[in-house]
Short mmCIF file of C-alpha atoms in Angstrom, two decimals:
data_model
loop_
_atom_site.label_atom_id
_atom_site.label_comp_id
_atom_site.label_asym_id
_atom_site.label_seq_id
_atom_site.Cartn_x
_atom_site.Cartn_y
_atom_site.Cartn_z
CA MET A 1 -38.05 47.67 -70.87
CA LYS A 2 -36.37 51.03 -71.45
CA SER A 3 -35.80 54.10 -69.34
CA ASN A 4 -36.80 57.58 -70.52
CA GLY A 5 -33.25 58.69 -71.16
CA THR A 6 -29.88 57.29 -72.13
CA LEU A 7 -27.54 58.80 -69.53
CA ASN A 8 -28.70 56.59 -66.66
CA ASP A 9 -29.68 53.48 -68.61
CA ILE A 10 -26.97 51.34 -67.02
CA ASP A 11 -28.00 52.20 -63.45
CA PHE A 12 -31.68 51.91 -64.39
CA ILE A 13 -31.24 48.34 -65.66
CA GLY A 14 -29.13 47.21 -62.72
CA ASP A 15 -31.12 48.82 -59.93
CA ASN A 16 -34.35 47.45 -61.35
CA HIS A 17 -32.90 43.99 -61.99
CA ILE A 18 -33.86 43.97 -65.64
CA GLY A 19 -32.38 41.39 -67.97
CA THR A 20 -31.56 42.26 -71.57
CA SER A 21 -31.36 38.76 -73.09
CA SER A 22 -32.57 35.20 -72.49
CA ASP A 23 -29.05 34.06 -73.38
CA THR A 24 -26.09 34.88 -71.15
CA PRO A 25 -24.27 37.84 -72.77
CA MET A 26 -20.87 36.46 -73.82
CA ARG A 27 -18.04 37.94 -75.87
CA GLU A 28 -16.77 36.04 -78.90
CA ASP A 29 -13.31 35.76 -77.34
CA ALA A 30 -14.67 34.51 -74.00
CA PHE A 31 -12.58 31.32 -74.11
CA ASP A 32 -9.38 32.54 -75.75
CA LEU A 33 -7.70 32.60 -72.34
CA SER A 34 -7.08 29.49 -70.26
CA ASP A 35 -8.52 29.22 -66.75
CA LYS A 36 -5.03 29.75 -65.33
CA GLU A 37 -4.57 32.94 -67.36
CA LYS A 38 -7.96 34.25 -66.25
CA ILE A 39 -7.10 33.54 -62.60
CA ASN A 40 -3.79 35.43 -62.85
CA ILE A 41 -5.50 38.47 -64.40
CA ILE A 42 -8.29 38.50 -61.79
CA ILE A 43 -5.71 38.27 -58.99
CA ASP A 44 -4.11 41.51 -60.19
CA ASP A 45 -7.48 43.19 -60.69
CA MET A 46 -8.66 42.14 -57.23
CA LYS A 47 -5.46 43.45 -55.66
CA HIS A 48 -6.12 46.80 -57.32
CA ILE A 49 -9.71 46.90 -56.03
CA MET A 50 -8.69 46.06 -52.47
CA GLU A 51 -5.80 48.53 -52.46
CA THR A 52 -8.11 51.22 -53.85
CA LEU A 53 -10.45 50.56 -50.92
CA GLY A 54 -7.50 51.19 -48.61
CA LEU A 55 -6.92 47.61 -47.46
CA ASP A 56 -3.44 46.47 -46.40
CA LEU A 57 -2.61 43.40 -48.49
CA THR A 58 0.50 42.70 -46.41
CA ASP A 59 -1.80 41.61 -43.58
CA ASP A 60 -1.83 37.81 -43.21
CA SER A 61 -5.63 37.71 -43.31
CA LEU A 62 -5.86 39.64 -46.59
CA SER A 63 -2.73 38.62 -48.49
CA GLY A 64 -4.29 35.50 -50.01
CA THR A 65 -7.72 37.00 -50.69
CA PRO A 66 -7.14 38.05 -54.33
CA LYS A 67 -6.04 34.53 -55.27
CA ARG A 68 -8.88 32.91 -53.35
CA ILE A 69 -11.44 35.14 -55.09
CA ALA A 70 -9.91 34.57 -58.53
CA LYS A 71 -9.97 30.79 -58.13
CA MET A 72 -13.51 30.92 -56.75
CA PHE A 73 -14.74 33.01 -59.71
CA VAL A 74 -13.21 30.80 -62.40
CA ASN A 75 -13.44 27.32 -60.86
CA GLU A 76 -16.59 27.56 -58.78
CA ILE A 77 -19.28 30.23 -58.82
CA PHE A 78 -18.84 31.19 -62.50
CA SER A 79 -17.86 27.76 -63.83
CA GLY A 80 -21.21 27.58 -65.63
CA LEU A 81 -19.90 30.05 -68.21
CA ASP A 82 -17.71 27.31 -69.67
CA PRO A 83 -19.63 25.13 -72.16
CA GLU A 84 -17.11 22.32 -71.61
CA LYS A 85 -18.45 22.01 -68.05
CA LYS A 86 -22.03 21.63 -69.21
CA PRO A 87 -23.51 18.38 -67.83
CA ASN A 88 -24.28 15.64 -70.31
CA ALA A 89 -28.05 15.31 -70.02
CA SER A 90 -28.20 11.76 -71.35
CA SER A 91 -31.71 10.63 -72.16
CA PHE A 92 -33.15 7.13 -72.04
CA GLU A 93 -36.13 5.31 -73.44
CA ASN A 94 -39.08 5.36 -71.06
CA LYS A 95 -39.31 1.56 -70.99
CA TYR A 96 -41.59 1.45 -67.93
CA LYS A 97 -44.07 3.68 -69.79
CA TYR A 98 -44.47 6.16 -66.95
CA GLY A 99 -46.75 8.78 -68.47
CA GLU A 100 -47.50 11.11 -65.59
CA MET A 101 -45.72 14.22 -64.41
CA LEU A 102 -42.28 13.88 -62.84
CA VAL A 103 -41.30 16.62 -60.40
CA GLU A 104 -37.88 17.24 -58.87
CA LYS A 105 -38.55 19.81 -56.16
CA ASN A 106 -36.46 21.83 -53.73
CA ILE A 107 -33.31 21.81 -55.87
CA THR A 108 -30.80 24.12 -54.19
CA VAL A 109 -29.95 27.22 -56.22
CA TYR A 110 -26.76 29.17 -55.61
CA SER A 111 -26.26 31.87 -58.21
CA THR A 112 -24.92 35.41 -58.53
CA CYS A 113 -26.78 38.56 -59.53
CA GLU A 114 -25.12 39.95 -62.66
CA HIS A 115 -25.93 43.53 -61.68
CA HIS A 116 -24.14 43.64 -58.32
CA PHE A 117 -22.27 40.31 -58.13
CA LEU A 118 -24.08 39.40 -54.93
CA PRO A 119 -25.54 35.95 -54.15
CA ILE A 120 -28.92 34.60 -55.22
CA VAL A 121 -29.98 31.73 -52.96
CA GLY A 122 -33.13 29.68 -53.26
CA ARG A 123 -34.94 26.58 -54.50
CA ALA A 124 -35.91 25.37 -57.95
CA HIS A 125 -38.76 23.01 -58.78
CA VAL A 126 -38.45 21.31 -62.17
CA ALA A 127 -41.00 19.07 -63.86
CA TYR A 128 -41.61 17.30 -67.15
CA ILE A 129 -44.03 14.89 -68.79
CA SER A 130 -42.28 12.19 -70.81
CA ASN A 131 -43.17 11.68 -74.44
CA GLY A 132 -41.12 8.48 -74.53
CA THR A 133 -37.82 9.79 -73.18
CA VAL A 134 -36.55 10.32 -69.62
CA VAL A 135 -33.41 11.76 -68.00
CA GLY A 136 -31.64 10.69 -64.83
CA LEU A 137 -32.90 12.53 -61.77
CA SER A 138 -29.48 13.88 -60.83
CA LYS A 139 -29.16 15.44 -64.30
CA MET A 140 -32.00 17.79 -63.48
CA ASN A 141 -30.10 19.02 -60.42
CA ARG A 142 -26.90 19.33 -62.44
CA ILE A 143 -28.59 21.38 -65.16
CA VAL A 144 -29.94 23.78 -62.54
CA ASP A 145 -26.50 24.06 -60.95
CA TYR A 146 -24.72 24.58 -64.28
CA TYR A 147 -26.86 27.51 -65.38
CA ALA A 148 -26.88 28.96 -61.86
CA ARG A 149 -23.07 29.11 -61.79
CA ARG A 150 -22.74 32.27 -63.82
CA PRO A 151 -23.73 35.93 -63.44
CA GLN A 152 -27.49 35.66 -63.73
CA VAL A 153 -30.91 37.22 -63.82
CA GLN A 154 -33.45 34.89 -62.24
CA GLU A 155 -35.87 35.12 -65.16
CA ARG A 156 -33.11 34.07 -67.57
CA LEU A 157 -32.01 31.21 -65.31
CA THR A 158 -35.56 29.85 -65.24
CA ILE A 159 -35.84 29.98 -69.04
CA GLN A 160 -32.41 28.39 -69.61
CA ILE A 161 -33.22 25.42 -67.38
CA VAL A 162 -36.46 24.75 -69.25
CA ARG A 163 -34.86 25.10 -72.69
CA GLU A 164 -32.06 22.70 -71.79
CA LEU A 165 -34.44 20.02 -70.56
CA GLN A 166 -36.76 20.49 -73.54
CA ALA A 167 -33.81 19.86 -75.85
CA ALA A 168 -32.66 16.81 -73.87
CA LEU A 169 -36.13 15.26 -73.64
CA GLY A 170 -37.42 16.22 -77.05
CA THR A 171 -40.63 17.67 -75.62
CA GLU A 172 -42.11 21.07 -74.84
CA ASP A 173 -43.74 19.67 -71.68
CA VAL A 174 -41.21 21.07 -69.19
CA ALA A 175 -41.68 23.58 -66.36
CA CYS A 176 -39.48 25.33 -63.82
CA ILE A 177 -40.35 27.48 -60.80
CA ILE A 178 -37.66 29.24 -58.76
CA ASP A 179 -38.13 30.96 -55.40
CA ALA A 180 -34.99 32.81 -54.32
CA LYS A 181 -33.61 35.57 -52.18
CA HIS A 182 -31.39 38.20 -53.80
CA LEU A 183 -28.78 39.73 -51.52
CA CYS A 184 -28.68 42.77 -53.80
CA VAL A 185 -32.19 43.41 -52.44
CA ASN A 186 -31.78 41.91 -48.97
CA SER A 187 -28.42 43.43 -47.98
CA ARG A 188 -28.23 46.69 -49.96
CA GLY A 189 -30.58 49.17 -51.60
CA ILE A 190 -34.00 48.67 -50.02
CA LYS A 191 -32.49 46.15 -47.54
CA ASP A 192 -35.65 44.04 -47.37
CA ILE A 193 -34.52 40.81 -45.71
CA GLU A 194 -37.95 39.13 -45.88
CA SER A 195 -38.78 39.33 -49.59
CA SER A 196 -38.03 36.66 -52.16
CA THR A 197 -38.48 36.49 -55.92
CA VAL A 198 -40.54 33.82 -57.68
CA THR A 199 -40.17 33.14 -61.40
CA SER A 200 -41.69 30.47 -63.61
CA GLU A 201 -41.45 29.12 -67.13
CA PHE A 202 -44.14 26.75 -68.42
CA GLY A 203 -43.87 24.85 -71.67
CA GLY A 204 -46.31 22.66 -73.57
CA LYS A 205 -48.97 21.02 -71.38
CA PHE A 206 -47.83 23.04 -68.36
CA LYS A 207 -49.47 26.09 -69.95
CA GLU A 208 -52.81 24.37 -69.31
CA ASP A 209 -54.47 25.35 -66.01
CA LYS A 210 -55.15 21.76 -64.90
CA THR A 211 -51.54 20.61 -65.42
CA ARG A 212 -50.14 23.74 -63.83
CA ARG A 213 -52.33 23.30 -60.74
CA GLU A 214 -51.21 19.68 -60.46
CA LEU A 215 -47.57 20.81 -60.47
CA LEU A 216 -48.25 23.42 -57.78
CA ASP A 217 -49.98 20.78 -55.63
CA TYR A 218 -46.92 18.52 -55.88
CA ILE A 219 -44.64 21.36 -54.83
CA LYS A 220 -46.80 22.03 -51.77
CA LEU A 221 -46.37 18.47 -50.50
CA ASP A 222 -44.55 18.47 -47.16
CA THR A 223 -41.82 15.91 -47.75
CA LYS A 224 -40.29 14.62 -44.50
CA PHE A 225 -38.08 11.64 -43.80
CA SER A 226 -37.59 10.20 -40.33
#
């Protein structure tokens, strides 16, 4: 999607939450620096931002903030940028011959909007139909978490999760639905605290109406444990 002009293209894309690629935009030299070097650079940059805002970094409450933010960026909320931290989605032979749909629902999603660096919080529902191969249940959660831990657009996140599981399972029969709140919508701009965003990606048999309806019925199940 393009705007009518070129002068305001950057604001147009960000304010309208438009993604430009299904792959996370990365520079070729993204991993030339070590994590420690990245943290030290971000500390200095964060100090500059806070001082520019007029904050007193000699205050005990603020003095450690640049380091805390730098470590959080590199080691936690953006750790999914590092391919070495990608979970090993080991697959196994489906020896028990389970041939129906498997759904892992209500997977917690914590991500960050790449346009404003504000949180995206929600739930993912992931499903697949085995063609002879299965993955451990926890690997589905870990794949969601890995791709969520980077600056994201929700549409891209949904696609990346499906692609990763398709590669691991060797089948197109994978689906993902994400329902999430974006704080860049809820806390700024329009400030609509009630709205959420739903995205989906359906592969293989999940493109068929019957299979898709079955998945939606599973997601609607009210799972409670006493």
